[in-house]
Amino acid sequence: YLHQMPPLPKCDEDYCWLLTGRGKRSVALDLKDAEAREVLLGLAREADVFVTNYPLRVLRSLRLDWRDLVPLNPRLVYAHATGLGEEGPEAEKPGYDATAWWARSGLQDAVRPRGGVPALSVPGMGDHPSAMALFGAIMLGLYRRERTGRGAKVHSSLLANGAWSNAIYLQATLCGAEHFRRVDCHQPDNALVNQYETSDGEWILLALVQEDKLWPGLCRALGRADLTADPRFATRAERRTRAKELYAIVAPVIAGREYAHWRKALDEESVTFTHVARLDRLVDDPQLEAAGILRDALDSRGRAVRSVANPIAVEGSPAAPTRPAPAVGQHTDEVLAALGYDEARRAALRARGAIR
């Protein structure tokens, strides 16, 4: 269980499963058992979508590949999530988001600060956006089915999504761009897209993408309106060339006041910035609450807790009440009964370990 595996925070509640298993039903089958496999095939015959992250060699050995299921249900959308893709010399290698999405895609190396060591990824950091990519592929498959009457196989991988997340640097390299310089916030190449520490130990990230428009407002917010007339920083090119000089001016000013002051001053000048939020404060963040990013859920004991909502909203279709994440096999009897398996037949399957 991940919630007991360092460096993840230890907790009695299996928060990983609470988050990703909520609202689902669980049926436990031994797919090496012929009759248990028939249960899965019975579900597949009626299903709209079949999602699996089993490796290709396992799907083939279980005869659960796309080619095995499509004759049973030509309208089925078969979605396959892999670590490193379905083709190539590493297609059969196992992949987690920390390995295939984060490290293998170049992201881990790209975000390493100048002089720093590679950092571990946040758990689920690549899994969740990769799942959303697979969701998009599934919706395209369903749309194609509506147009043609036939299902489709769709797939995505952690590596493909990691490369897509790292696509700006990767595309620059593909175009022959000068190799990127690692970031050092104390010696930045751009002082206006950089992070700064305040007097109370908070951090803010300036992001003056519209630099020419926002530069005068930043100067006023800093109490240094004189900088707008300083010839050293008169143009964007000069501010780039003298980025370290500009940092040496801005950093002590920001370090001299607390975050609350800078939030007010920068907001008044409509300067693009954000607070580098801390996890322990995000749980009470009014913006996350108001935007529906946090929602009600139930833990494994049926107690009310707050949880993170999925990032998609459809106007006029409010999110359904969430069932708690199931125990493994919690709904086996319920689902098999719906497929026509009577109690005696279920008991026989359970006795030999085909179901649980």
mmCIF file of C-alpha atoms in Angstrom:
data_model
loop_
_atom_site.group_PDB
_atom_site.id
_atom_site.type_symbol
_atom_site.label_atom_id
_atom_site.label_comp_id
_atom_site.label_asym_id
_atom_site.label_seq_id
_atom_site.Cartn_x
_atom_site.Cartn_y
_atom_site.Cartn_z
ATOM 1 C CA TYR A 1 0.000 0.000 0.000
ATOM 2 C CA LEU A 2 1.450 3.344 -1.071
ATOM 3 C CA HIS A 3 0.179 5.189 2.011
ATOM 4 C CA GLN A 4 2.645 3.161 4.089
ATOM 5 C CA MET A 5 5.608 3.445 1.700
ATOM 6 C CA PRO A 6 8.217 6.181 2.338
ATOM 7 C CA PRO A 7 8.605 8.918 1.267
ATOM 8 C CA LEU A 8 4.785 9.176 1.121
ATOM 9 C CA PRO A 9 3.180 10.579 4.298
ATOM 10 C CA LYS A 10 2.147 7.794 6.682
ATOM 11 C CA CYS A 11 -1.553 7.601 7.500
ATOM 12 C CA ASP A 12 -3.982 5.006 8.857
ATOM 13 C CA GLU A 13 -6.339 5.820 5.986
ATOM 14 C CA ASP A 14 -5.382 4.524 2.532
ATOM 15 C CA TYR A 15 -5.680 7.993 1.005
ATOM 16 C CA CYS A 16 -4.387 6.885 -2.403
ATOM 17 C CA TRP A 17 -7.273 4.435 -2.751
ATOM 18 C CA LEU A 18 -9.802 6.829 -1.230
ATOM 19 C CA LEU A 19 -8.893 9.330 -3.941
ATOM 20 C CA THR A 20 -8.730 7.079 -6.996
ATOM 21 C CA GLY A 21 -11.141 4.313 -6.010
ATOM 22 C CA ARG A 22 -14.123 6.382 -4.887
ATOM 23 C CA GLY A 23 -17.383 5.833 -6.708
ATOM 24 C CA LYS A 24 -16.287 2.489 -8.160
ATOM 25 C CA ARG A 25 -17.384 -1.083 -7.595
ATOM 26 C CA SER A 26 -14.877 -3.894 -7.093
ATOM 27 C CA VAL A 27 -15.081 -7.452 -8.384
ATOM 28 C CA ALA A 28 -12.190 -9.817 -7.586
ATOM 29 C CA LEU A 29 -11.520 -12.534 -10.186
ATOM 30 C CA ASP A 30 -8.687 -15.002 -10.734
ATOM 31 C CA LEU A 31 -8.386 -14.538 -14.490
ATOM 32 C CA LYS A 32 -6.315 -17.704 -14.834
ATOM 33 C CA ASP A 33 -9.462 -19.623 -13.893
ATOM 34 C CA ALA A 34 -11.533 -20.354 -17.010
ATOM 35 C CA GLU A 35 -14.916 -19.706 -15.377
ATOM 36 C CA ALA A 36 -13.724 -16.517 -13.674
ATOM 37 C CA ARG A 37 -12.475 -15.348 -17.052
ATOM 38 C CA GLU A 38 -15.966 -15.991 -18.429
ATOM 39 C CA VAL A 39 -17.320 -13.552 -15.818
ATOM 40 C CA LEU A 40 -15.079 -10.839 -17.238
ATOM 41 C CA LEU A 41 -16.084 -11.731 -20.787
ATOM 42 C CA GLY A 42 -19.729 -11.468 -19.753
ATOM 43 C CA LEU A 43 -19.085 -7.927 -18.536
ATOM 44 C CA ALA A 44 -17.148 -7.068 -21.699
ATOM 45 C CA ARG A 45 -20.011 -8.221 -23.928
ATOM 46 C CA GLU A 46 -22.254 -5.502 -22.477
ATOM 47 C CA ALA A 47 -19.676 -2.826 -21.717
ATOM 48 C CA ASP A 48 -19.140 0.490 -23.470
ATOM 49 C CA VAL A 49 -15.504 0.741 -22.395
ATOM 50 C CA PHE A 50 -12.854 -1.738 -21.261
ATOM 51 C CA VAL A 51 -9.819 -0.161 -19.543
ATOM 52 C CA THR A 52 -6.672 -2.082 -18.670
ATOM 53 C CA ASN A 53 -3.076 -1.351 -17.729
ATOM 54 C CA TYR A 54 -1.928 -4.973 -17.914
ATOM 55 C CA PRO A 55 1.282 -5.418 -19.939
ATOM 56 C CA LEU A 56 0.790 -6.714 -23.480
ATOM 57 C CA ARG A 57 2.359 -10.085 -22.660
ATOM 58 C CA VAL A 58 -0.120 -10.587 -19.791
ATOM 59 C CA LEU A 59 -3.101 -9.599 -21.950
ATOM 60 C CA ARG A 60 -1.988 -12.069 -24.586
ATOM 61 C CA SER A 61 -1.505 -14.880 -22.093
ATOM 62 C CA LEU A 62 -4.976 -14.233 -20.626
ATOM 63 C CA ARG A 63 -6.463 -13.848 -24.134
ATOM 64 C CA LEU A 64 -7.809 -10.427 -23.208
ATOM 65 C CA ASP A 65 -6.189 -8.397 -25.977
ATOM 66 C CA TRP A 66 -8.282 -6.137 -28.230
ATOM 67 C CA ARG A 67 -8.408 -8.877 -30.842
ATOM 68 C CA ASP A 68 -9.882 -11.266 -28.275
ATOM 69 C CA LEU A 69 -12.662 -8.952 -27.105
ATOM 70 C CA VAL A 70 -13.776 -7.148 -30.251
ATOM 71 C CA PRO A 71 -15.501 -10.256 -31.723
ATOM 72 C CA LEU A 72 -17.616 -10.423 -28.532
ATOM 73 C CA ASN A 73 -18.585 -6.748 -28.674
ATOM 74 C CA PRO A 74 -17.805 -4.850 -31.891
ATOM 75 C CA ARG A 75 -19.000 -1.598 -30.246
ATOM 76 C CA LEU A 76 -16.483 -1.869 -27.397
ATOM 77 C CA VAL A 77 -13.964 0.924 -26.854
ATOM 78 C CA TYR A 78 -10.843 -0.853 -25.607
ATOM 79 C CA ALA A 79 -8.457 1.478 -23.734
ATOM 80 C CA HIS A 80 -4.920 0.373 -22.892
ATOM 81 C CA ALA A 81 -2.604 2.323 -20.580
ATOM 82 C CA THR A 82 1.073 1.392 -20.770
ATOM 83 C CA GLY A 83 4.311 2.555 -19.219
ATOM 84 C CA LEU A 84 6.468 3.065 -22.300
ATOM 85 C CA GLY A 85 4.140 2.505 -25.263
ATOM 86 C CA GLU A 86 2.967 -0.527 -27.216
ATOM 87 C CA GLU A 87 5.921 -0.703 -29.620
ATOM 88 C CA GLY A 88 9.692 -0.512 -29.324
ATOM 89 C CA PRO A 89 12.506 -2.256 -27.433
ATOM 90 C CA GLU A 90 11.199 -1.151 -24.024
ATOM 91 C CA ALA A 91 7.487 -1.764 -24.612
ATOM 92 C CA GLU A 92 7.410 -4.728 -22.233
ATOM 93 C CA LYS A 93 9.249 -2.978 -19.403
ATOM 94 C CA PRO A 94 7.197 -2.020 -16.330
ATOM 95 C CA GLY A 95 6.668 1.676 -15.794
ATOM 96 C CA TYR A 96 5.467 3.854 -12.939
ATOM 97 C CA ASP A 97 4.882 7.573 -13.140
ATOM 98 C CA ALA A 98 8.119 8.213 -11.209
ATOM 99 C CA THR A 99 10.086 6.181 -13.754
ATOM 100 C CA ALA A 100 8.363 6.354 -17.145
ATOM 101 C CA TRP A 101 6.646 9.759 -16.866
ATOM 102 C CA TRP A 102 9.066 11.712 -14.692
ATOM 103 C CA ALA A 103 12.572 10.327 -15.126
ATOM 104 C CA ARG A 104 12.454 8.641 -18.537
ATOM 105 C CA SER A 105 10.840 11.644 -20.292
ATOM 106 C CA GLY A 106 13.584 14.093 -19.284
ATOM 107 C CA LEU A 107 11.317 16.043 -16.919
ATOM 108 C CA GLN A 108 13.299 15.076 -13.821
ATOM 109 C CA ASP A 109 16.494 16.364 -15.389
ATOM 110 C CA ALA A 110 14.884 19.472 -16.902
ATOM 111 C CA VAL A 111 13.578 20.869 -13.598
ATOM 112 C CA ARG A 112 16.789 20.242 -11.677
ATOM 113 C CA PRO A 113 18.129 23.606 -10.425
ATOM 114 C CA ARG A 114 21.600 24.700 -11.381
ATOM 115 C CA GLY A 115 24.030 22.786 -9.205
ATOM 116 C CA GLY A 116 21.217 20.666 -7.743
ATOM 117 C CA VAL A 117 20.472 16.966 -7.818
ATOM 118 C CA PRO A 118 17.435 15.389 -9.534
ATOM 119 C CA ALA A 119 14.302 15.599 -7.384
ATOM 120 C CA LEU A 120 11.749 12.851 -6.788
ATOM 121 C CA SER A 121 8.330 13.441 -8.299
ATOM 122 C CA VAL A 122 5.172 13.963 -6.282
ATOM 123 C CA PRO A 123 3.188 10.696 -6.052
ATOM 124 C CA GLY A 124 0.620 10.412 -8.835
ATOM 125 C CA MET A 125 2.097 13.454 -10.543
ATOM 126 C CA GLY A 126 2.249 11.650 -13.882
ATOM 127 C CA ASP A 127 -0.479 9.065 -13.312
ATOM 128 C CA HIS A 128 -3.301 11.585 -13.063
ATOM 129 C CA PRO A 129 -2.617 13.674 -16.196
ATOM 130 C CA SER A 130 -1.880 10.457 -18.117
ATOM 131 C CA ALA A 131 -5.274 9.145 -17.016
ATOM 132 C CA MET A 132 -6.899 12.319 -18.329
ATOM 133 C CA ALA A 133 -5.173 11.771 -21.684
ATOM 134 C CA LEU A 134 -6.566 8.237 -21.782
ATOM 135 C CA PHE A 135 -9.994 9.643 -20.881
ATOM 136 C CA GLY A 136 -9.757 11.948 -23.906
ATOM 137 C CA ALA A 137 -8.835 8.993 -26.102
ATOM 138 C CA ILE A 138 -11.820 7.026 -24.749
ATOM 139 C CA MET A 139 -14.171 9.897 -25.537
ATOM 140 C CA LEU A 140 -12.808 10.037 -29.085
ATOM 141 C CA GLY A 141 -13.390 6.292 -29.361
ATOM 142 C CA LEU A 142 -16.974 6.700 -28.187
ATOM 143 C CA TYR A 143 -17.498 9.547 -30.650
ATOM 144 C CA ARG A 144 -16.150 7.407 -33.465
ATOM 145 C CA ARG A 145 -18.543 4.651 -32.392
ATOM 146 C CA GLU A 146 -21.456 7.093 -32.580
ATOM 147 C CA ARG A 147 -20.405 7.992 -36.134
ATOM 148 C CA THR A 148 -19.560 4.498 -37.424
ATOM 149 C CA GLY A 149 -21.328 2.041 -35.113
ATOM 150 C CA ARG A 150 -18.045 0.320 -34.307
ATOM 151 C CA GLY A 151 -15.766 0.574 -31.306
ATOM 152 C CA ALA A 152 -12.038 1.173 -31.351
ATOM 153 C CA LYS A 153 -8.821 0.447 -29.542
ATOM 154 C CA VAL A 154 -7.267 3.541 -27.954
ATOM 155 C CA HIS A 155 -4.112 3.784 -25.904
ATOM 156 C CA SER A 156 -1.717 6.137 -24.167
ATOM 157 C CA SER A 157 1.449 5.752 -22.126
ATOM 158 C CA LEU A 158 3.196 7.375 -19.201
ATOM 159 C CA LEU A 159 6.225 8.036 -21.386
ATOM 160 C CA ALA A 160 4.146 9.743 -24.099
ATOM 161 C CA ASN A 161 2.499 11.951 -21.507
ATOM 162 C CA GLY A 162 5.816 12.747 -19.848
ATOM 163 C CA ALA A 163 7.236 13.754 -23.220
ATOM 164 C CA TRP A 164 4.129 15.885 -23.849
ATOM 165 C CA SER A 165 4.580 17.578 -20.465
ATOM 166 C CA ASN A 166 8.226 18.211 -21.375
ATOM 167 C CA ALA A 167 7.328 19.076 -24.971
ATOM 168 C CA ILE A 168 8.513 22.717 -24.974
ATOM 169 C CA TYR A 169 12.114 21.822 -24.075
ATOM 170 C CA LEU A 170 11.986 18.672 -26.193
ATOM 171 C CA GLN A 171 10.668 20.577 -29.217
ATOM 172 C CA ALA A 172 13.325 23.236 -28.749
ATOM 173 C CA THR A 173 15.983 20.516 -28.815
ATOM 174 C CA LEU A 174 14.406 18.922 -31.880
ATOM 175 C CA CYS A 175 14.601 22.328 -33.600
ATOM 176 C CA GLY A 176 18.284 22.687 -32.774
ATOM 177 C CA ALA A 177 17.851 25.350 -30.107
ATOM 178 C CA GLU A 178 20.711 26.294 -27.824
ATOM 179 C CA HIS A 179 20.744 23.889 -24.883
ATOM 180 C CA PHE A 180 18.719 25.275 -21.998
ATOM 181 C CA ARG A 181 20.432 26.608 -18.887
ATOM 182 C CA ARG A 182 19.363 25.209 -15.552
ATOM 183 C CA VAL A 183 17.520 27.635 -13.314
ATOM 184 C CA ASP A 184 19.138 29.272 -10.296
ATOM 185 C CA CYS A 185 16.689 31.660 -8.680
ATOM 186 C CA HIS A 186 19.550 33.573 -7.055
ATOM 187 C CA GLN A 187 21.277 34.118 -10.406
ATOM 188 C CA PRO A 188 18.367 34.137 -12.831
ATOM 189 C CA ASP A 189 18.416 34.607 -16.579
ATOM 190 C CA ASN A 190 15.094 36.429 -16.168
ATOM 191 C CA ALA A 191 14.506 38.287 -12.915
ATOM 192 C CA LEU A 192 10.848 38.861 -13.787
ATOM 193 C CA VAL A 193 9.973 35.179 -14.111
ATOM 194 C CA ASN A 194 11.531 34.082 -10.868
ATOM 195 C CA GLN A 195 10.805 33.236 -7.248
ATOM 196 C CA TYR A 196 11.504 35.428 -4.230
ATOM 197 C CA GLU A 197 11.400 34.877 -0.483
ATOM 198 C CA THR A 198 9.511 37.293 1.785
ATOM 199 C CA SER A 199 10.451 38.362 5.301
ATOM 200 C CA ASP A 200 8.133 35.778 6.910
ATOM 201 C CA GLY A 201 9.622 32.832 5.022
ATOM 202 C CA GLU A 202 6.976 32.630 2.289
ATOM 203 C CA TRP A 203 7.811 32.501 -1.400
ATOM 204 C CA ILE A 204 6.202 34.277 -4.313
ATOM 205 C CA LEU A 205 6.620 33.517 -7.997
ATOM 206 C CA LEU A 206 6.668 36.479 -10.350
ATOM 207 C CA ALA A 207 5.522 35.606 -13.876
ATOM 208 C CA LEU A 208 5.668 38.779 -15.978
ATOM 209 C CA VAL A 209 4.979 37.101 -19.304
ATOM 210 C CA GLN A 210 3.475 40.396 -20.528
ATOM 211 C CA GLU A 211 6.625 42.091 -19.364
ATOM 212 C CA ASP A 212 6.476 45.459 -21.116
ATOM 213 C CA LYS A 213 2.908 45.999 -19.926
ATOM 214 C CA LEU A 214 3.502 44.924 -16.318
ATOM 215 C CA TRP A 215 7.007 46.254 -15.680
ATOM 216 C CA PRO A 216 5.902 49.769 -14.570
ATOM 217 C CA GLY A 217 3.296 48.295 -12.193
ATOM 218 C CA LEU A 218 5.867 46.000 -10.616
ATOM 219 C CA CYS A 219 8.180 48.942 -10.052
ATOM 220 C CA ARG A 220 5.382 50.872 -8.325
ATOM 221 C CA ALA A 221 4.443 47.856 -6.190
ATOM 222 C CA LEU A 222 8.066 47.524 -5.093
ATOM 223 C CA GLY A 223 8.179 51.198 -4.180
ATOM 224 C CA ARG A 224 10.840 51.667 -6.847
ATOM 225 C CA ALA A 225 9.054 53.671 -9.537
ATOM 226 C CA ASP A 226 12.453 55.166 -10.323
ATOM 227 C CA LEU A 227 13.455 51.894 -11.998
ATOM 228 C CA THR A 228 11.172 52.663 -14.943
ATOM 229 C CA ALA A 229 13.473 55.549 -15.830
ATOM 230 C CA ASP A 230 16.682 53.606 -15.153
ATOM 231 C CA PRO A 231 18.454 53.207 -18.538
ATOM 232 C CA ARG A 232 19.865 49.854 -17.436
ATOM 233 C CA PHE A 233 16.368 48.372 -17.492
ATOM 234 C CA ALA A 234 14.656 50.498 -20.142
ATOM 235 C CA THR A 235 13.928 47.638 -22.565
ATOM 236 C CA ARG A 236 13.162 43.959 -22.316
ATOM 237 C CA ALA A 237 16.507 43.086 -23.902
ATOM 238 C CA GLU A 238 18.383 45.185 -21.336
ATOM 239 C CA ARG A 239 16.418 43.645 -18.469
ATOM 240 C CA ARG A 240 17.474 40.222 -19.770
ATOM 241 C CA THR A 241 21.124 41.205 -20.176
ATOM 242 C CA ARG A 242 21.185 42.676 -16.667
ATOM 243 C CA ALA A 243 18.930 40.063 -15.053
ATOM 244 C CA LYS A 244 21.355 39.415 -12.201
ATOM 245 C CA GLU A 245 21.672 43.147 -11.487
ATOM 246 C CA LEU A 246 17.900 43.467 -11.463
ATOM 247 C CA TYR A 247 17.561 40.470 -9.150
ATOM 248 C CA ALA A 248 20.046 42.060 -6.756
ATOM 249 C CA ILE A 249 17.705 45.076 -6.537
ATOM 250 C CA VAL A 250 14.373 43.237 -6.357
ATOM 251 C CA ALA A 251 15.284 40.400 -3.973
ATOM 252 C CA PRO A 252 16.219 42.552 -0.945
ATOM 253 C CA VAL A 253 13.108 44.695 -1.396
ATOM 254 C CA ILE A 254 10.816 41.672 -1.366
ATOM 255 C CA ALA A 255 12.763 40.101 1.489
ATOM 256 C CA GLY A 256 12.134 43.230 3.545
ATOM 257 C CA ARG A 257 8.351 42.793 3.854
ATOM 258 C CA GLU A 258 5.949 39.958 4.710
ATOM 259 C CA TYR A 259 3.891 38.074 2.142
ATOM 260 C CA ALA A 260 0.596 39.771 3.077
ATOM 261 C CA HIS A 261 2.083 43.136 2.121
ATOM 262 C CA TRP A 262 3.275 41.882 -1.258
ATOM 263 C CA ARG A 263 -0.002 40.175 -2.039
ATOM 264 C CA LYS A 264 -1.849 43.463 -1.564
ATOM 265 C CA ALA A 265 0.738 45.588 -3.368
ATOM 266 C CA LEU A 266 1.089 43.297 -6.382
ATOM 267 C CA ASP A 267 -2.671 42.742 -6.684
ATOM 268 C CA GLU A 268 -3.282 46.497 -6.669
ATOM 269 C CA GLU A 269 -0.948 46.830 -9.658
ATOM 270 C CA SER A 270 -2.375 43.726 -11.417
ATOM 271 C CA VAL A 271 1.067 42.147 -11.497
ATOM 272 C CA THR A 272 1.029 38.458 -12.439
ATOM 273 C CA PHE A 273 2.337 36.461 -9.486
ATOM 274 C CA THR A 274 1.349 33.663 -7.177
ATOM 275 C CA HIS A 275 2.034 32.382 -3.712
ATOM 276 C CA VAL A 276 4.129 29.216 -3.596
ATOM 277 C CA ALA A 277 1.446 27.355 -1.685
ATOM 278 C CA ARG A 278 2.141 24.891 1.110
ATOM 279 C CA LEU A 279 0.238 21.629 1.318
ATOM 280 C CA ASP A 280 -0.862 22.149 4.911
ATOM 281 C CA ARG A 281 -2.541 25.421 3.906
ATOM 282 C CA LEU A 282 -4.118 24.231 0.679
ATOM 283 C CA VAL A 283 -6.594 22.117 2.648
ATOM 284 C CA ASP A 284 -8.211 25.352 3.853
ATOM 285 C CA ASP A 285 -7.672 27.368 0.678
ATOM 286 C CA PRO A 286 -10.839 29.388 -0.075
ATOM 287 C CA GLN A 287 -10.149 29.413 -3.830
ATOM 288 C CA LEU A 288 -9.948 25.612 -4.009
ATOM 289 C CA GLU A 289 -13.199 25.431 -2.044
ATOM 290 C CA ALA A 290 -15.069 28.025 -4.093
ATOM 291 C CA ALA A 291 -13.893 26.567 -7.410
ATOM 292 C CA GLY A 292 -15.137 23.086 -6.486
ATOM 293 C CA ILE A 293 -11.642 21.610 -6.451
ATOM 294 C CA LEU A 294 -12.307 20.085 -3.035
ATOM 295 C CA ARG A 295 -15.443 17.988 -2.571
ATOM 296 C CA ASP A 296 -17.177 15.766 -0.049
ATOM 297 C CA ALA A 297 -16.268 12.078 0.085
ATOM 298 C CA LEU A 298 -16.334 9.146 2.483
ATOM 299 C CA ASP A 299 -13.362 7.290 3.956
ATOM 300 C CA SER A 300 -13.121 3.526 4.426
ATOM 301 C CA ARG A 301 -15.117 3.750 7.670
ATOM 302 C CA GLY A 302 -17.894 5.762 6.054
ATOM 303 C CA ARG A 303 -16.845 9.015 7.733
ATOM 304 C CA ALA A 304 -17.189 12.302 5.876
ATOM 305 C CA VAL A 305 -13.891 13.686 4.563
ATOM 306 C CA ARG A 306 -12.827 16.225 1.982
ATOM 307 C CA SER A 307 -11.222 14.981 -1.216
ATOM 308 C CA VAL A 308 -9.793 16.352 -4.447
ATOM 309 C CA ALA A 309 -12.284 16.500 -7.314
ATOM 310 C CA ASN A 310 -11.388 15.416 -10.830
ATOM 311 C CA PRO A 311 -10.561 18.478 -12.974
ATOM 312 C CA ILE A 312 -13.518 18.308 -15.385
ATOM 313 C CA ALA A 313 -16.835 20.103 -14.945
ATOM 314 C CA VAL A 314 -19.869 20.045 -17.243
ATOM 315 C CA GLU A 315 -22.359 22.848 -16.735
ATOM 316 C CA GLY A 316 -25.832 21.528 -15.996
ATOM 317 C CA SER A 317 -24.492 18.127 -14.916
ATOM 318 C CA PRO A 318 -23.425 18.398 -11.278
ATOM 319 C CA ALA A 319 -21.123 15.748 -9.894
ATOM 320 C CA ALA A 320 -22.962 12.742 -8.523
ATOM 321 C CA PRO A 321 -22.731 11.914 -4.801
ATOM 322 C CA THR A 322 -19.591 9.880 -4.256
ATOM 323 C CA ARG A 323 -19.601 6.344 -2.901
ATOM 324 C CA PRO A 324 -16.572 5.398 -0.796
ATOM 325 C CA ALA A 325 -13.728 3.502 -2.414
ATOM 326 C CA PRO A 326 -14.597 -0.201 -2.267
ATOM 327 C CA ALA A 327 -12.757 -2.993 -0.530
ATOM 328 C CA VAL A 328 -11.243 -5.497 -2.964
ATOM 329 C CA GLY A 329 -14.039 -7.749 -4.178
ATOM 330 C CA GLN A 330 -16.720 -5.892 -2.225
ATOM 331 C CA HIS A 331 -19.222 -6.076 -5.104
ATOM 332 C CA THR A 332 -18.342 -9.497 -6.507
ATOM 333 C CA ASP A 333 -21.600 -11.145 -5.400
ATOM 334 C CA GLU A 334 -23.695 -8.169 -6.501
ATOM 335 C CA VAL A 335 -22.206 -8.059 -9.993
ATOM 336 C CA LEU A 336 -22.213 -11.815 -10.542
ATOM 337 C CA ALA A 337 -25.841 -12.028 -9.417
ATOM 338 C CA ALA A 338 -26.703 -9.404 -12.033
ATOM 339 C CA LEU A 339 -24.971 -11.613 -14.634
ATOM 340 C CA GLY A 340 -27.185 -14.550 -13.649
ATOM 341 C CA TYR A 341 -24.881 -16.471 -11.311
ATOM 342 C CA ASP A 342 -26.973 -17.966 -8.496
ATOM 343 C CA GLU A 343 -25.730 -18.410 -4.936
ATOM 344 C CA ALA A 344 -24.699 -22.041 -5.426
ATOM 345 C CA ARG A 345 -22.629 -21.208 -8.478
ATOM 346 C CA ARG A 346 -21.002 -18.238 -6.750
ATOM 347 C CA ALA A 347 -20.219 -20.400 -3.718
ATOM 348 C CA ALA A 348 -18.517 -22.990 -5.929
ATOM 349 C CA LEU A 349 -16.409 -20.293 -7.588
ATOM 350 C CA ARG A 350 -15.513 -18.829 -4.208
ATOM 351 C CA ALA A 351 -14.597 -22.220 -2.749
ATOM 352 C CA ARG A 352 -11.890 -22.804 -5.365
ATOM 353 C CA GLY A 353 -10.599 -19.223 -5.233
ATOM 354 C CA ALA A 354 -11.857 -18.159 -8.657
ATOM 355 C CA ILE A 355 -13.668 -15.175 -7.114
ATOM 356 C CA ARG A 356 -13.298 -13.275 -3.873
#
